[in-house]
Amino acid sequence: MSDQIRITLPDGSVREYPNGVTSLEIAMSISEGLARNVLAAKVNGTVQDATRPITTDSAVTLLTWNDTEGKATFWHSSAHLLAEALEELYPGIQFGIGPPIEKGFYYDVDLNGQHFSQEDFKKVEDKMLELARQKQEFVRQPISKAEAIAYFEKKGDPYKLDLLDRLDDGTITFYSQGNFTDLCRGPHIPHTGFIKAAKIMNVAGAYWRGDEKNKMLTRVYAVTFPKQKELDDYLFLLEEAKKRDHRKLGKELELFAFSEKVGAGLPLWLPKGTMLRERLENFLRKAQVRAGYQQVVTPHIGSKQLYVTSGHWEKYGEDSFKPILTPEPGEEFLLKPMNCPHHCEIYKTKPRSYRDLPLRLAEFGTVYRYEQSGELHGLTRVRGFTQDDAHIFCRPDQVKEEFIKVIDLVLYVFKSLGFEDYSAQISLRDPANKQKYIGSDELWEKAESAIIEASAERGLRTVTELGEAAFYGPKLDFMVRDALGRKWQLGTIQVDYNLPNRFELEYTGSDNQKYRPVMIHRAPFGSMERFIAILIENSGGNFPLWLSPDQIAVLPISEKYEDYANEVFLTLQENDIRGYNDLRDEKIGRKIRDSEINKVPFMLILGEKEQAEGRVSVRKKGVGDLGSMTIAEFIGFFQNEIKPAAQPAVL
């Protein structure tokens, strides 16, 4: 064995270290400040303890709180700290699993009849921090299966024994810190001292292994941070998120509703929500006309054979709504789960020449997919939704150019609607599991190259994820951060060489030979429902002026001015300014307050002076009094305010 090994760092530099060096020691050799912040390390692509020896030439990435894997390791270790605190406070407690999640971690526990509720959260948090201050080291210990079974039999922990039953001897490790030992593959942070702030967020019931035949355990959700200020900021954002919850605002602003009689996951769009939705659709329609798209409409159902041909039935049939049977023997229909098969059939309605391509077909098509009731969530997870779908049929030499044009369209939508912080994920197939996908290696390689090159030419900030592609082709998913810093997946673009083969699509080339077109799927909004949910939460319901269902509220201070209010309101309507005329028998303060709550951008207050002079007193939400204007002056002012958003620059 060599005394020295070569370590390659992320910048490409190579350093030599003694065999058995740890990632923490590598960090110390670079900077003491870096070493103080290292939580774990990625060694040859695998995340492991920063204190674990490295014995071969390796590529090493040091992970801190700023890295996703660093946070996951921090929260995994915090789950062990939570378990240690619970074990001290609740003797006889038994443990299931305690993984990190997107924001924090949980541990499933069996309290064996002991009481645990919100009133107990504080003492558990205090105990966690007391233990954390001891800077207990996380110690990894490989152990035989027999020894592990003996340990948990003696301790009386049946859930760990159940986990051990499915593990192979030689793959089992324990991790210990302080007085707590757990069955765990790791990795973990060096010691508990990194954990400076802790909060129990919630408790819920969870069946062991997710099986309702098993015992219901208590799932304790928590979150930790390396600084108290970060926890304080996180809790503040959670409160803001509650205020911005699209389900809450959707009800308050009368945008949409759900009905048990209509069915779970099937939203009802109310008049104001319909107005908002239609303006978004019209906005995109205009952009699509300029970009050369043609609008089509397809049925809400299709023959089962259509989806057998497309491959959707094979891949998703078991999770779809069941087939609709007709009086005709053997005839079966499905609620449309995708628009693309219908568009393929539209392509086939007549012979196509190379001169006809690209052919861009667009549709606001409603599709239906069966989601489990527990997975439904407001507008973001529904069973019936409308996609701003389009499919581009083009020649192979046009793929990259068309893909770039679609990227431009998506970015135009984001900019127009205030989403400035975005990145893109290039989703490729898993090369180790190719049977999941339809199509030849050659076609996949062409499609993946087109996406990578187009993204680079447009200077997109991208990450690449293997195994995240659709079954019929690679894709580019756009991720946006909202006003609260949360990440959402929105628009998507997919290159598809496979559906044209399955539907035997053809065009005649310049040499009079038959060729397959390439298909590009795209949906800048993703779905109208999900996009509007994110838009509501990003804006807090304070929509851009051009999108607001009610742009103005006319507020007469008493019934004496109702006739003048009606005259003003009619004039505004004739100038395409939307809103309402508040003729309720309420004091003007109440009317203003209600308009503010309803997030109306402008309030026009009318009294004796305004009526006598033919003017309106203008109040802007969030700003206050803008003074007195004639009706014509206000219309001009309003049109100037709305113009930058309502008429964005042409693509």
XYZ file of C-alpha atoms in Angstrom:
651
model
C 0.000 0.000 0.000
C 1.371 3.412 -0.978
C 2.209 5.837 1.817
C 0.764 8.721 -0.223
C -2.516 9.143 -2.104
C -3.581 11.758 -4.666
C -6.636 13.911 -3.876
C -8.364 15.781 -6.703
C -10.295 18.867 -5.561
C -13.287 20.445 -7.355
C -11.096 23.102 -9.024
C -9.100 20.324 -10.698
C -6.034 20.752 -8.511
C -4.330 17.589 -7.241
C -2.652 17.306 -3.855
C -0.795 14.455 -2.191
C -1.664 13.377 1.354
C -0.710 10.489 3.641
C -2.769 7.335 3.097
C -5.642 7.373 5.601
C -6.080 11.151 5.576
C -9.584 12.366 6.451
C -11.586 14.989 4.585
C -11.457 17.141 7.714
C -7.670 17.024 7.646
C -7.714 17.938 3.953
C -9.904 20.936 4.823
C -7.501 21.943 7.610
C -4.588 21.872 5.148
C -6.459 24.363 2.966
C -7.820 26.703 5.636
C -8.670 26.497 9.322
C -11.815 28.516 8.604
C -12.922 25.973 5.996
C -12.279 23.091 8.399
C -14.507 24.722 11.013
C -17.405 24.623 8.530
C -16.982 21.191 6.935
C -19.910 18.896 7.751
C -19.199 15.955 5.436
C -17.435 15.168 2.180
C -18.253 13.683 -1.194
C -15.544 11.127 -1.991
C -15.673 9.719 -5.531
C -19.331 10.757 -5.734
C -20.399 9.230 -2.388
C -21.156 11.383 0.647
C -19.345 10.154 3.762
C -18.212 11.306 7.202
C -15.581 14.037 7.108
C -13.695 12.058 9.757
C -13.559 8.821 7.756
C -10.116 7.794 6.423
C -9.499 7.894 2.656
C -7.205 5.098 1.480
C -7.163 5.424 -2.338
C -6.636 8.167 -4.903
C -9.922 10.067 -4.810
C -11.914 13.061 -6.011
C -13.021 14.957 -2.909
C -15.610 17.720 -2.494
C -15.862 19.254 0.979
C -19.463 19.859 2.023
C -20.684 22.723 4.205
C -24.065 24.109 5.244
C -24.231 25.852 1.855
C -24.364 22.506 0.012
C -27.533 20.434 -0.339
C -25.709 17.266 0.771
C -24.168 19.205 3.671
C -27.604 20.263 4.912
C -28.926 16.711 4.515
C -26.052 15.357 6.629
C -26.612 18.079 9.250
C -30.302 17.186 9.507
C -29.613 13.444 9.534
C -27.324 13.947 12.539
C -29.944 16.210 14.112
C -32.451 13.342 13.878
C -30.060 11.255 15.996
C -29.746 14.148 18.454
C -33.561 14.347 18.650
C -33.690 10.599 19.353
C -31.089 10.946 22.102
C -33.087 13.758 23.731
C -36.337 11.784 23.501
C -34.711 8.700 25.004
C -33.507 10.689 28.014
C -36.914 12.298 28.537
C -39.096 9.272 27.709
C -37.472 6.069 29.028
C -38.645 2.962 27.194
C -39.293 4.811 23.919
C -38.689 2.733 20.779
C -37.381 4.045 17.465
C -38.321 3.479 13.838
C -36.547 5.568 11.183
C -35.270 9.161 11.260
C -34.285 10.519 7.823
C -33.563 14.075 6.654
C -36.241 15.638 4.456
C -36.324 18.711 2.220
C -36.490 21.091 5.180
C -35.409 19.408 8.389
C -35.996 15.820 9.474
C -38.327 13.528 11.368
C -38.133 10.498 13.612
C -40.852 7.836 13.893
C -41.127 6.723 17.518
C -43.261 4.428 19.649
C -43.891 6.179 22.965
C -45.559 3.089 24.442
C -48.410 5.068 25.935
C -46.408 8.058 27.149
C -47.907 11.494 26.465
C -46.225 13.792 23.918
C -47.856 16.946 22.566
C -47.107 20.545 21.642
C -46.717 21.451 25.320
C -43.700 19.111 25.426
C -41.882 20.591 22.424
C -39.903 23.177 24.407
C -38.368 20.707 26.860
C -37.268 18.460 23.979
C -35.715 21.428 22.156
C -33.889 22.475 25.336
C -32.601 18.939 25.880
C -31.375 18.763 22.258
C -29.380 21.982 22.667
C -28.046 20.865 26.051
C -26.709 17.690 24.430
C -25.475 19.585 21.358
C -23.335 21.880 23.519
C -21.444 18.797 24.743
C -19.960 18.468 21.229
C -20.543 14.722 21.225
C -18.652 13.030 18.393
C -20.526 10.810 15.936
C -18.656 7.497 15.939
C -19.117 4.965 13.139
C -18.859 1.248 14.016
C -19.181 -1.613 11.509
C -20.915 -4.493 13.308
C -21.949 -8.054 12.530
C -25.610 -8.831 12.054
C -25.586 -11.191 15.066
C -24.104 -8.507 17.334
C -26.581 -5.907 16.053
C -29.529 -8.230 16.690
C -28.252 -8.994 20.184
C -27.908 -5.285 20.958
C -31.462 -4.375 19.966
C -32.960 -7.535 21.512
C -31.380 -6.522 24.811
C -32.591 -2.952 24.377
C -36.080 -4.116 23.383
C -36.416 -2.231 20.097
C -38.569 -4.321 17.694
C -38.506 -1.764 14.870
C -34.719 -1.863 14.607
C -34.892 -5.672 14.609
C -37.382 -5.489 11.731
C -34.961 -3.267 9.804
C -32.064 -5.616 10.546
C -34.021 -8.566 9.204
C -33.721 -7.087 5.707
C -30.018 -6.196 5.878
C -27.126 -8.393 4.787
C -24.316 -9.250 7.158
C -21.223 -7.195 6.368
C -23.233 -4.096 5.389
C -24.379 -3.062 8.873
C -23.069 -0.080 10.828
C -23.941 1.626 14.094
C -23.456 5.295 14.855
C -23.112 6.497 18.439
C -23.040 9.915 20.052
C -23.127 10.451 23.791
C -25.346 7.767 25.333
C -27.280 7.024 22.142
C -26.544 4.313 19.573
C -28.508 3.809 16.360
C -28.600 1.460 13.404
C -27.495 3.738 10.563
C -25.478 3.765 7.360
C -24.566 7.462 7.833
C -23.047 9.823 6.989
C -22.918 12.233 9.932
C -21.351 15.534 10.920
C -18.177 15.405 13.077
C -19.918 16.323 16.345
C -23.151 17.763 17.754
C -21.612 21.179 18.453
C -22.497 22.391 14.965
C -26.180 22.364 15.972
C -27.021 25.727 17.580
C -30.791 26.072 17.092
C -33.627 23.508 17.185
C -37.373 23.608 16.722
C -39.967 20.819 16.926
C -42.380 21.685 14.143
C -45.159 19.140 14.367
C -46.231 15.648 15.348
C -48.315 13.303 13.227
C -49.283 9.658 13.028
C -47.444 7.297 10.688
C -47.929 3.571 10.246
C -44.729 1.586 10.584
C -43.355 1.024 7.080
C -46.371 2.914 5.706
C -48.581 -0.162 6.131
C -51.922 0.449 7.844
C -51.820 -3.141 9.143
C -48.840 -2.139 11.308
C -48.846 -0.087 14.504
C -49.366 3.671 14.278
C -46.186 5.445 15.421
C -45.661 9.087 16.342
C -43.756 11.027 13.695
C -41.894 13.976 15.236
C -40.961 16.658 12.682
C -38.185 19.103 13.535
C -35.644 21.449 12.014
C -32.224 22.630 13.174
C -29.752 25.312 12.097
C -26.130 26.257 12.741
C -27.242 29.741 13.882
C -30.245 30.955 15.873
C -30.811 33.802 13.393
C -31.283 31.297 10.573
C -33.986 29.538 12.585
C -35.657 32.884 13.354
C -35.600 33.812 9.653
C -37.000 30.401 8.700
C -39.884 30.689 11.169
C -40.631 34.189 9.859
C -40.782 32.848 6.304
C -43.116 30.068 7.424
C -45.514 32.648 8.846
C -45.308 34.616 5.604
C -45.981 31.421 3.665
C -49.140 30.829 5.717
C -50.367 34.320 4.813
C -49.578 33.667 1.144
C -50.997 30.121 1.006
C -52.852 29.979 -2.317
C -55.638 27.897 -0.754
C -56.291 30.642 1.807
C -55.979 33.543 -0.648
C -57.919 31.707 -3.346
C -60.878 31.517 -1.004
C -60.543 35.076 0.336
C -60.169 36.578 -3.153
C -62.931 34.334 -4.558
C -60.725 32.844 -7.265
C -61.475 29.114 -7.032
C -63.198 26.531 -4.861
C -63.492 22.782 -4.372
C -66.640 20.736 -3.869
C -66.931 17.245 -2.414
C -69.864 16.580 -4.730
C -67.843 17.567 -7.805
C -64.936 15.457 -6.599
C -61.572 15.738 -4.869
C -58.837 17.378 -6.896
C -61.235 18.996 -9.397
C -61.138 22.787 -8.963
C -64.074 25.071 -9.735
C -62.968 28.389 -11.201
C -65.058 31.293 -9.887
C -65.692 34.443 -11.986
C -62.667 36.377 -10.678
C -60.377 33.371 -11.004
C -61.671 32.690 -14.492
C -60.909 36.285 -15.460
C -57.352 35.929 -14.123
C -56.884 32.629 -15.915
C -58.252 33.909 -19.226
C -55.921 36.920 -19.168
C -52.954 34.603 -18.668
C -54.117 32.420 -21.536
C -54.635 35.429 -23.821
C -51.199 36.758 -22.897
C -49.567 33.494 -23.987
C -51.799 33.126 -27.051
C -50.594 36.495 -28.363
C -46.978 35.510 -27.792
C -47.578 32.180 -29.550
C -49.162 33.845 -32.580
C -46.074 36.037 -32.927
C -43.899 32.915 -32.615
C -45.756 31.053 -35.372
C -47.971 28.668 -33.389
C -51.374 27.471 -34.584
C -54.129 26.854 -32.034
C -55.941 23.485 -31.997
C -58.611 21.843 -29.826
C -58.842 18.129 -29.003
C -61.406 16.016 -27.087
C -61.267 15.365 -23.339
C -61.284 11.602 -23.993
C -59.582 9.288 -26.430
C -59.680 5.663 -27.487
C -57.602 3.396 -25.265
C -55.758 2.303 -28.410
C -54.463 5.855 -28.855
C -52.591 5.605 -25.543
C -51.488 2.040 -26.236
C -49.845 3.375 -29.399
C -48.247 6.299 -27.563
C -46.936 4.090 -24.745
C -48.783 6.004 -22.032
C -51.049 3.064 -21.235
C -48.103 0.731 -20.682
C -46.296 3.232 -18.454
C -49.176 4.871 -16.575
C -52.268 2.726 -17.171
C -52.384 1.274 -13.670
C -52.267 4.755 -12.119
C -54.791 6.327 -14.502
C -58.558 6.693 -14.269
C -60.122 3.404 -15.304
C -61.249 2.969 -18.926
C -64.716 4.182 -19.901
C -66.765 1.357 -21.405
C -69.444 1.998 -24.024
C -72.419 -0.139 -25.151
C -70.254 -1.216 -28.105
C -68.483 -4.498 -27.151
C -64.728 -4.050 -26.802
C -64.855 -0.265 -27.164
C -62.883 1.545 -24.443
C -62.063 5.214 -23.903
C -59.788 7.001 -21.428
C -59.935 10.436 -19.897
C -57.144 12.258 -21.697
C -53.922 12.061 -19.604
C -51.775 13.799 -22.253
C -52.362 16.059 -25.257
C -49.437 14.833 -27.340
C -51.049 11.698 -28.865
C -53.939 13.814 -30.178
C -51.499 16.283 -31.733
C -49.672 13.427 -33.442
C -52.961 12.428 -35.051
C -53.523 16.041 -36.176
C -50.090 15.936 -37.832
C -51.181 12.810 -39.731
C -54.330 14.393 -41.194
C -52.484 15.207 -44.417
C -49.128 14.554 -46.119
C -46.305 16.834 -44.916
C -43.338 18.166 -46.835
C -40.002 19.384 -45.478
C -41.219 22.851 -46.517
C -44.165 22.549 -44.051
C -41.836 22.186 -41.071
C -41.613 23.321 -38.389
C -45.309 22.806 -37.613
C -46.173 24.314 -34.216
C -49.486 23.168 -32.691
C -50.687 24.766 -29.424
C -53.592 23.942 -27.139
C -54.824 24.862 -23.679
C -55.805 21.237 -23.186
C -57.387 19.854 -20.023
C -56.021 16.476 -18.952
C -56.916 14.061 -16.156
C -54.603 11.986 -13.996
C -55.533 10.000 -10.938
C -53.645 11.240 -7.880
C -53.999 9.491 -4.528
C -56.255 11.515 -2.228
C -53.422 11.996 0.278
C -51.266 13.602 -2.413
C -53.822 16.240 -3.477
C -52.898 19.777 -2.455
C -54.857 22.868 -3.491
C -54.112 23.765 -7.110
C -50.574 22.389 -7.069
C -51.667 18.729 -7.096
C -55.031 18.084 -8.744
C -56.747 15.396 -10.828
C -57.927 17.646 -13.653
C -55.715 20.447 -14.971
C -55.115 22.484 -18.103
C -51.712 22.498 -19.747
C -50.492 25.353 -21.938
C -49.348 22.594 -24.217
C -47.684 22.812 -27.602
C -45.886 20.380 -29.856
C -43.407 21.363 -32.521
C -42.836 18.951 -35.386
C -39.564 19.757 -37.146
C -36.676 18.372 -39.159
C -33.571 17.107 -37.320
C -31.575 20.111 -38.570
C -34.162 22.457 -37.001
C -34.169 20.933 -33.487
C -31.627 23.163 -31.794
C -32.983 26.359 -33.354
C -36.536 25.496 -32.314
C -35.403 24.533 -28.841
C -33.667 27.882 -28.442
C -36.849 29.690 -29.535
C -38.840 27.822 -26.894
C -36.278 28.756 -24.237
C -36.736 32.392 -25.282
C -40.529 32.058 -24.944
C -40.259 30.573 -21.436
C -37.895 33.332 -20.292
C -40.244 35.946 -21.780
C -43.122 34.517 -19.705
C -41.030 34.521 -16.524
C -39.842 38.095 -17.023
C -43.334 39.383 -17.792
C -44.732 37.815 -14.610
C -41.989 38.846 -12.208
C -40.017 35.612 -11.862
C -36.439 36.866 -11.994
C -34.635 34.142 -10.026
C -34.642 30.949 -12.052
C -32.407 28.084 -13.066
C -32.849 25.070 -15.308
C -32.448 21.348 -14.777
C -31.277 19.229 -17.689
C -32.967 15.875 -17.084
C -31.262 12.970 -18.824
C -31.937 9.230 -18.767
C -30.268 6.909 -16.295
C -27.548 5.137 -18.325
C -27.607 2.236 -15.845
C -31.353 1.622 -16.281
C -32.073 2.099 -19.980
C -35.018 -0.309 -20.017
C -37.148 2.410 -18.395
C -37.049 4.442 -21.614
C -38.399 4.163 -25.139
C -36.063 4.605 -28.103
C -32.579 3.795 -29.383
C -29.279 4.980 -27.894
C -28.604 6.997 -31.052
C -31.862 8.945 -30.785
C -31.373 9.616 -27.087
C -27.851 10.888 -27.643
C -29.071 13.283 -30.349
C -31.866 14.612 -28.144
C -29.643 15.081 -25.100
C -27.010 16.902 -27.148
C -29.632 19.303 -28.557
C -30.806 20.273 -25.049
C -27.299 20.711 -23.649
C -26.106 22.829 -26.593
C -29.223 25.048 -26.690
C -29.022 25.693 -22.945
C -25.355 26.639 -23.231
C -26.007 29.017 -26.128
C -28.670 30.848 -24.105
C -26.376 31.058 -21.086
C -28.774 29.269 -18.750
C -27.665 28.434 -15.220
C -28.181 24.654 -15.271
C -27.731 21.493 -13.261
C -27.778 18.039 -14.844
C -29.719 15.167 -13.279
C -29.403 11.591 -14.507
C -32.544 9.453 -14.359
C -34.973 12.394 -14.348
C -35.911 12.278 -18.051
C -39.416 11.439 -19.258
C -39.733 7.895 -20.574
C -39.882 9.191 -24.169
C -37.135 11.809 -24.122
C -34.830 14.126 -22.169
C -36.145 17.449 -20.914
C -35.282 20.873 -19.594
C -37.200 21.824 -16.447
C -37.220 25.430 -15.277
C -36.994 26.038 -11.546
C -37.997 29.428 -10.102
C -37.545 30.896 -6.634
C -40.489 32.856 -5.305
C -40.531 35.913 -3.036
C -39.968 33.646 -0.003
C -36.979 31.887 -1.556
C -38.869 28.634 -2.171
C -38.014 26.618 -5.262
C -40.770 25.569 -7.700
C -40.642 23.595 -10.934
C -42.547 25.473 -13.648
C -42.033 25.425 -17.415
C -40.727 22.360 -19.182
C -39.340 21.597 -22.665
C -38.802 18.068 -23.979
C -37.159 16.707 -27.105
C -38.848 13.548 -28.388
C -37.591 11.273 -31.162
C -39.836 8.431 -30.045
C -43.513 9.373 -30.438
C -42.973 10.165 -34.140
C -41.771 6.568 -34.510
C -44.662 5.085 -32.552
C -47.221 7.051 -34.593
C -45.279 6.537 -37.855
C -45.178 10.269 -38.587
C -43.513 11.217 -41.856
C -42.566 14.095 -44.072
C -41.205 14.110 -47.615
C -37.658 15.455 -47.846
C -36.107 17.526 -50.638
C -34.855 14.268 -52.156
C -38.447 12.943 -52.291
C -37.656 10.342 -49.597
C -39.706 9.770 -46.433
C -38.293 10.880 -43.056
C -39.406 11.000 -39.425
C -39.957 14.464 -37.911
C -38.627 15.314 -34.455
C -41.148 16.362 -31.801
C -40.612 19.035 -29.131
C -43.048 19.206 -26.209
C -43.282 22.515 -24.331
C -45.398 24.148 -21.637
C -44.082 27.484 -20.269
C -46.689 27.589 -17.475
C -46.583 23.829 -16.895
C -50.258 23.789 -15.980
C -52.591 26.730 -15.432
C -53.570 25.453 -11.996
C -50.064 24.999 -10.641
C -48.779 28.212 -12.230
C -51.606 30.289 -10.757
C -51.027 28.733 -7.331
C -47.357 29.736 -7.482
C -48.248 33.174 -8.865
C -50.655 33.740 -5.954
C -48.039 32.762 -3.384
C -45.231 34.692 -5.078
C -47.290 37.894 -5.233
C -49.259 37.341 -2.021
C -52.365 37.937 -4.134
C -51.088 41.380 -5.209
C -51.149 40.589 -8.904
C -49.615 42.746 -11.613
C -52.134 45.440 -12.560
C -52.870 43.897 -15.959
C -53.755 40.558 -14.310
C -55.807 41.809 -11.359
C -59.414 40.587 -11.603
C -60.537 43.873 -10.001
C -58.268 46.739 -11.007
C -60.331 49.508 -9.437
C -63.042 50.003 -6.838
C -65.379 52.995 -7.132
C -66.266 54.054 -3.578
C -69.020 56.713 -3.145
C -69.007 58.054 0.437
C -72.820 57.953 0.627
C -75.887 57.059 -1.408
C -76.203 60.715 -2.559
C -73.340 60.109 -4.974
C -74.487 56.787 -6.416
C -75.548 58.290 -9.751
C -72.140 59.910 -10.180
C -70.469 56.635 -9.133
C -72.457 54.764 -11.798
C -71.401 57.328 -14.410
C -67.711 57.025 -13.432
C -67.846 53.220 -13.355
C -69.474 53.030 -16.805
C -66.804 55.311 -18.284
C -64.044 53.135 -16.819
C -65.663 49.967 -18.184
C -65.830 51.548 -21.644
C -62.059 52.050 -21.383
C -61.436 48.373 -20.512
C -60.733 49.053 -16.836
C -62.135 46.271 -14.657
C -63.495 46.519 -11.143
C -66.642 47.094 -9.151
C -68.880 49.866 -7.873
C -69.310 49.585 -4.088
C -72.824 50.888 -3.401
C -73.164 49.235 0.023
C -74.573 51.241 2.904
C -71.235 51.279 4.721
C -68.902 54.010 5.954
C -66.134 54.985 3.545
C -63.463 53.683 5.963
C -65.003 50.218 5.833
C -65.180 50.316 2.036
C -61.504 51.314 1.786
C -60.497 48.625 4.259
C -62.439 45.942 2.374
C -60.874 47.028 -0.926
C -57.418 46.770 0.654
C -58.213 43.263 1.952
C -59.419 42.298 -1.538
C -56.092 43.593 -2.899
C -57.680 46.066 -5.336
C -54.851 48.188 -6.819
C -56.802 51.513 -7.119
C -59.688 53.004 -5.141
C -61.637 55.971 -6.519
C -63.361 57.867 -3.717
C -66.323 60.057 -4.661
C -67.991 62.749 -2.550
C -69.591 66.156 -2.907
C -66.461 67.937 -4.150
C -65.573 65.193 -6.667
C -69.112 65.174 -8.071
C -69.227 68.972 -8.364
C -65.872 69.161 -10.176
C -66.201 65.959 -12.237
C -63.163 64.450 -10.554
C -62.150 61.396 -8.470
C -59.885 61.093 -5.420
C -57.394 58.334 -6.198
C -55.923 55.989 -3.599
C -53.348 53.326 -4.504
C -53.015 50.140 -2.495
C -49.840 50.116 -0.447
C -49.061 53.736 -1.331
C -51.981 55.849 -0.172
C -53.535 59.060 -1.502
C -52.490 60.093 -5.041
C -54.654 63.217 -5.088
C -57.548 64.381 -7.224
C -57.837 63.694 -10.961
C -60.397 64.157 -13.683
C -61.770 60.883 -15.028
C -59.794 61.409 -18.244
C -56.610 62.078 -16.257
C -57.095 58.902 -14.239
C -57.695 56.831 -17.395
C -54.461 58.179 -18.880
C -52.595 57.577 -15.621
C -53.976 54.019 -15.402
C -53.066 53.173 -18.990
C -49.523 54.404 -18.385
C -49.284 52.236 -15.259
C -50.513 49.099 -17.007
C -48.689 49.541 -20.327
C -45.231 48.098 -19.428
C -46.729 44.805 -18.225
C -49.702 44.520 -20.548
C -47.627 45.052 -23.679
C -44.183 43.493 -23.127
C -41.562 43.738 -25.823
C -42.179 41.507 -28.819
C -40.182 38.273 -28.856
